[in-house]
mmCIF file of C-alpha atoms in Angstrom:
data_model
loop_
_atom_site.group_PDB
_atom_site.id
_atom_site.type_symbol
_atom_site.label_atom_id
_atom_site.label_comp_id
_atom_site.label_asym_id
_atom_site.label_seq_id
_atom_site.Cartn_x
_atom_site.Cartn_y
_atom_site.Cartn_z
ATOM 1 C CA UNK A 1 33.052 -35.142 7.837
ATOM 2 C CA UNK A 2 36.122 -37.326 6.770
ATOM 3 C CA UNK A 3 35.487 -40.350 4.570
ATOM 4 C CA UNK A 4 35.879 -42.648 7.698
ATOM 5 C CA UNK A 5 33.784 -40.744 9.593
ATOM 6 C CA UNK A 6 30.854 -41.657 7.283
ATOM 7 C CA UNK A 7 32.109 -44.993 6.549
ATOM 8 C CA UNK A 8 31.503 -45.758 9.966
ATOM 9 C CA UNK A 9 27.995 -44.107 10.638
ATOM 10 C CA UNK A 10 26.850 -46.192 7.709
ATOM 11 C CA UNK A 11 27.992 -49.481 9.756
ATOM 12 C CA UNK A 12 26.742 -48.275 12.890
ATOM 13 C CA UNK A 13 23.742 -47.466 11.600
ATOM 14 C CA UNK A 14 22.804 -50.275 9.035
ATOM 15 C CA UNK A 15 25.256 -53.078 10.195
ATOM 16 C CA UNK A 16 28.675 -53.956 9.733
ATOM 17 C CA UNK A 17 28.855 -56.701 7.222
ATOM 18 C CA UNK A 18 32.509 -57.739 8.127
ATOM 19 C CA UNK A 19 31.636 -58.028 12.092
ATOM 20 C CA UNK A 20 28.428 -60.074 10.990
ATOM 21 C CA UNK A 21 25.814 -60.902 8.375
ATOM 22 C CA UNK A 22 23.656 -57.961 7.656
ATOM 23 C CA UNK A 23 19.940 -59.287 6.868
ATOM 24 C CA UNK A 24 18.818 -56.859 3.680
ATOM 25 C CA UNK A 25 15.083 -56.416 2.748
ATOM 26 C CA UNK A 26 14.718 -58.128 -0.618
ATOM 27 C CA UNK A 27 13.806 -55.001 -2.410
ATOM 28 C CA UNK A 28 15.577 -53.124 -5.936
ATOM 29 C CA UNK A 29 16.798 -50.288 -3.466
ATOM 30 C CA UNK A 30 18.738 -52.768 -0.946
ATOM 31 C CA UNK A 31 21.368 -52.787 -3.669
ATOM 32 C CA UNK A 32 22.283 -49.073 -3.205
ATOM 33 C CA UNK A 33 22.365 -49.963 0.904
ATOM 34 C CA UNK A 34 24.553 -52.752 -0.096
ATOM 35 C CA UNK A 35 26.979 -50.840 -1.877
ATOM 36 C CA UNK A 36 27.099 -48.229 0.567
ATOM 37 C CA UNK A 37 27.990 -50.521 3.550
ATOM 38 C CA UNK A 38 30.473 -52.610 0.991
ATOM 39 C CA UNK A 39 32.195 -49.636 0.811
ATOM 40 C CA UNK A 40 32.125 -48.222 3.921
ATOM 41 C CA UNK A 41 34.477 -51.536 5.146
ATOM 42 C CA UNK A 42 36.802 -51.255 2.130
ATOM 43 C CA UNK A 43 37.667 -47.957 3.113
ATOM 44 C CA UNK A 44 38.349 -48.980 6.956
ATOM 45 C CA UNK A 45 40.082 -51.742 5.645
ATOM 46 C CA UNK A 46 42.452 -49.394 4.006
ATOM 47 C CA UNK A 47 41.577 -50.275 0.231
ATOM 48 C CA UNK A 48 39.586 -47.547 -0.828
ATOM 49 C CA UNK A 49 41.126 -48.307 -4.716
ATOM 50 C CA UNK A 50 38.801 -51.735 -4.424
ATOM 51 C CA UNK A 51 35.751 -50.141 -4.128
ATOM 52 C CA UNK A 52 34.711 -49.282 -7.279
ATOM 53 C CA UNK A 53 35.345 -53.258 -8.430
ATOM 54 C CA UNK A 54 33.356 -54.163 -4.915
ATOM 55 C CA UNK A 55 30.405 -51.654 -5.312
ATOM 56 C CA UNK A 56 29.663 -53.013 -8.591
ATOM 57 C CA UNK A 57 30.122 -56.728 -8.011
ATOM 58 C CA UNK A 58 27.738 -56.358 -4.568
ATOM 59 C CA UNK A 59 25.241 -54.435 -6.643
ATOM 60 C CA UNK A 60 25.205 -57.573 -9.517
ATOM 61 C CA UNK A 61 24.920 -60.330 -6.699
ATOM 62 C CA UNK A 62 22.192 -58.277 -4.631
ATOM 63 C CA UNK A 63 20.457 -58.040 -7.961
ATOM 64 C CA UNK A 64 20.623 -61.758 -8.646
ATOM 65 C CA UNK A 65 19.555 -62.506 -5.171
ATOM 66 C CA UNK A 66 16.200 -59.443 -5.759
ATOM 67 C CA UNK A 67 15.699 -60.894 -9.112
ATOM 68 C CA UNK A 68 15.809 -64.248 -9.344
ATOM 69 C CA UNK A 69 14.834 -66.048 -5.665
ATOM 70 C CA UNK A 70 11.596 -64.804 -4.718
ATOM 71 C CA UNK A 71 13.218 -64.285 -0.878
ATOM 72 C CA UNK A 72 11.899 -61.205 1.357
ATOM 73 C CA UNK A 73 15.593 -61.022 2.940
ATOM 74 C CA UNK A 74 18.872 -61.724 1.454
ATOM 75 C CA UNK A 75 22.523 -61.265 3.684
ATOM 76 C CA UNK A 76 25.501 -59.250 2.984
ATOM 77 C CA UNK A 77 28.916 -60.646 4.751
ATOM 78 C CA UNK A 78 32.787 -59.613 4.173
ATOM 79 C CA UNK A 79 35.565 -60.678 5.453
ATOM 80 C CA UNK A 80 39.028 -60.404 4.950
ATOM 81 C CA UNK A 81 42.167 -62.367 5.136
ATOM 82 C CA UNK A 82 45.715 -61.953 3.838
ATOM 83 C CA UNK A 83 45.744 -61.104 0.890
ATOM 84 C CA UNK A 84 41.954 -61.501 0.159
ATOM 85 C CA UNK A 85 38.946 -59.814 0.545
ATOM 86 C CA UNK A 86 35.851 -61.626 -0.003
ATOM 87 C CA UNK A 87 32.053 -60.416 -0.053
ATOM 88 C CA UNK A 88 29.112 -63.006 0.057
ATOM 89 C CA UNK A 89 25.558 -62.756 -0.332
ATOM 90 C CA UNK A 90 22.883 -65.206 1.299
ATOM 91 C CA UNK A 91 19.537 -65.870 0.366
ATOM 92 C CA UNK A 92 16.920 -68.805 0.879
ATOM 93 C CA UNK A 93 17.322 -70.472 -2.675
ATOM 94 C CA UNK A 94 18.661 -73.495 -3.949
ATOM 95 C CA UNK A 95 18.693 -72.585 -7.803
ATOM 96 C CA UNK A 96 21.866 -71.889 -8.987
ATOM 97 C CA UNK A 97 22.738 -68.925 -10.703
ATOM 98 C CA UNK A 98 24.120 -69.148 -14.906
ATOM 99 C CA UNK A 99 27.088 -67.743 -16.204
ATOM 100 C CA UNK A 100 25.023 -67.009 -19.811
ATOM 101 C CA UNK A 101 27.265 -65.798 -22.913
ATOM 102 C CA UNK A 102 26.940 -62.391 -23.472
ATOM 103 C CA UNK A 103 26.140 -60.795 -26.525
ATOM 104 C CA UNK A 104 26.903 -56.706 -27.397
ATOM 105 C CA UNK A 105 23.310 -56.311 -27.930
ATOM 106 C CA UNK A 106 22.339 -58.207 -24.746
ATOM 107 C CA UNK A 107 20.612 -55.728 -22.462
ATOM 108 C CA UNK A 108 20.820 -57.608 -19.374
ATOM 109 C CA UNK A 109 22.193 -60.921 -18.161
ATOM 110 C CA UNK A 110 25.701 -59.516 -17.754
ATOM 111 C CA UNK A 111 25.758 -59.753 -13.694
ATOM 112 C CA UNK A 112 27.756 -63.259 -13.281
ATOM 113 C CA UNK A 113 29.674 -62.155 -16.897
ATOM 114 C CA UNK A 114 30.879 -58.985 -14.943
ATOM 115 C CA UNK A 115 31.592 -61.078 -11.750
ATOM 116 C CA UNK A 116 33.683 -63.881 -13.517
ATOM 117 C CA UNK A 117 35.510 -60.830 -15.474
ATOM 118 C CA UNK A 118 36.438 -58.591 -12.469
ATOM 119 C CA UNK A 119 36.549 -61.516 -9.317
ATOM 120 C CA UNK A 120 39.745 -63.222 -9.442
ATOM 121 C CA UNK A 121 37.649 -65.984 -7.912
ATOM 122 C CA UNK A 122 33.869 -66.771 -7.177
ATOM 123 C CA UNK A 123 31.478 -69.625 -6.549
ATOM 124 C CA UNK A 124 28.225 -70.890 -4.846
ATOM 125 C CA UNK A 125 27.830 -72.919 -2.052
ATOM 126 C CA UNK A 126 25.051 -74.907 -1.116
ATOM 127 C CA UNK A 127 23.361 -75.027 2.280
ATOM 128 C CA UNK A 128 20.675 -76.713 3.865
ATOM 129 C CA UNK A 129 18.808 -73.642 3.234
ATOM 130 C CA UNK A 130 19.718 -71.623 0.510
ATOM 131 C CA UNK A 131 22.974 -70.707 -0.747
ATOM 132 C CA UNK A 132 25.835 -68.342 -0.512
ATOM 133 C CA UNK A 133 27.235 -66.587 -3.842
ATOM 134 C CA UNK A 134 30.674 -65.368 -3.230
ATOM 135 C CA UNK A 135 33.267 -63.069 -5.337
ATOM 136 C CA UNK A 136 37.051 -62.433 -3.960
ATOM 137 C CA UNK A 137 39.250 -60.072 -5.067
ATOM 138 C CA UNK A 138 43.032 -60.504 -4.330
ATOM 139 C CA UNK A 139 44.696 -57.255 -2.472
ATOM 140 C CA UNK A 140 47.821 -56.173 -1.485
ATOM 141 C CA UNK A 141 48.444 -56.018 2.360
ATOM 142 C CA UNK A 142 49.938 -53.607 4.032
ATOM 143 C CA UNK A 143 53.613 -54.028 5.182
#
């Protein structure tokens, strides 16, 4: 089965975050179905070289949003627009996440370090109901 092939049963199977939000079980294993469907659009998208960068930044704000907001669902939503991808993640709480200094001996606290590191931009915005933590990464488009 070709690479697209599977990138696309994952989608039709799970949800296509880029067509709509996907609604995620608030649960440590969610991050590996996050990744998985983060990936499986970068690759239709054409920009399979992204996906490492995405896979990992998904998996730190999916963590954040298991971790740290008590919710029992988060959402998972890309889109794309020239030159730009971006990848957001919902969930029901208003606390805002830290950007904490990192030390080398630090053994965790390093999600929003990597994020501000490897994003070229990210943020949080507020809603009536929770918020939406967003990374995007700048890509070349096609000609």
């Amino acid at each position: 089965m070709l690479a697209d092939d599977v990138a696309i049963k994952a989608l039709d199977l799970l949800g296509d975050p880029s067509a709509a939000e996907v609604h995620l079980t608030s649960r440590p294993e969610s991050a590996s179905t996050a990744r998985r469907l983060s990936l499986s659009v970068v690759r239709l998208w054409g920009l399979p070289h992204h996906g490492d960068t995405v896979e990992l930044l998904v998996s730190e704000l999916v963590g954040n949003a298991v971790r740290h907001t008590g919710a029992r669902t988060f959402g998972l939503r890309m889109r794309r627009r020239r030159g730009w991808i971006r990848v957001e993640v919902r969930d029901p709480s208003r606390a805002l996440p830290c950007l904490m200094p990192v030390r080398d001996l630090d053994i965790s606290g390093r999600g929003l370090f990597l994020v501000d590191s490897l994003a070229d931009r990210w943020g949080v915005d507020l809603q009536a109901r929770g918020k939406t933590t967003w990374f995007e990464l700048r890509v070349l488009d096609r000609p």
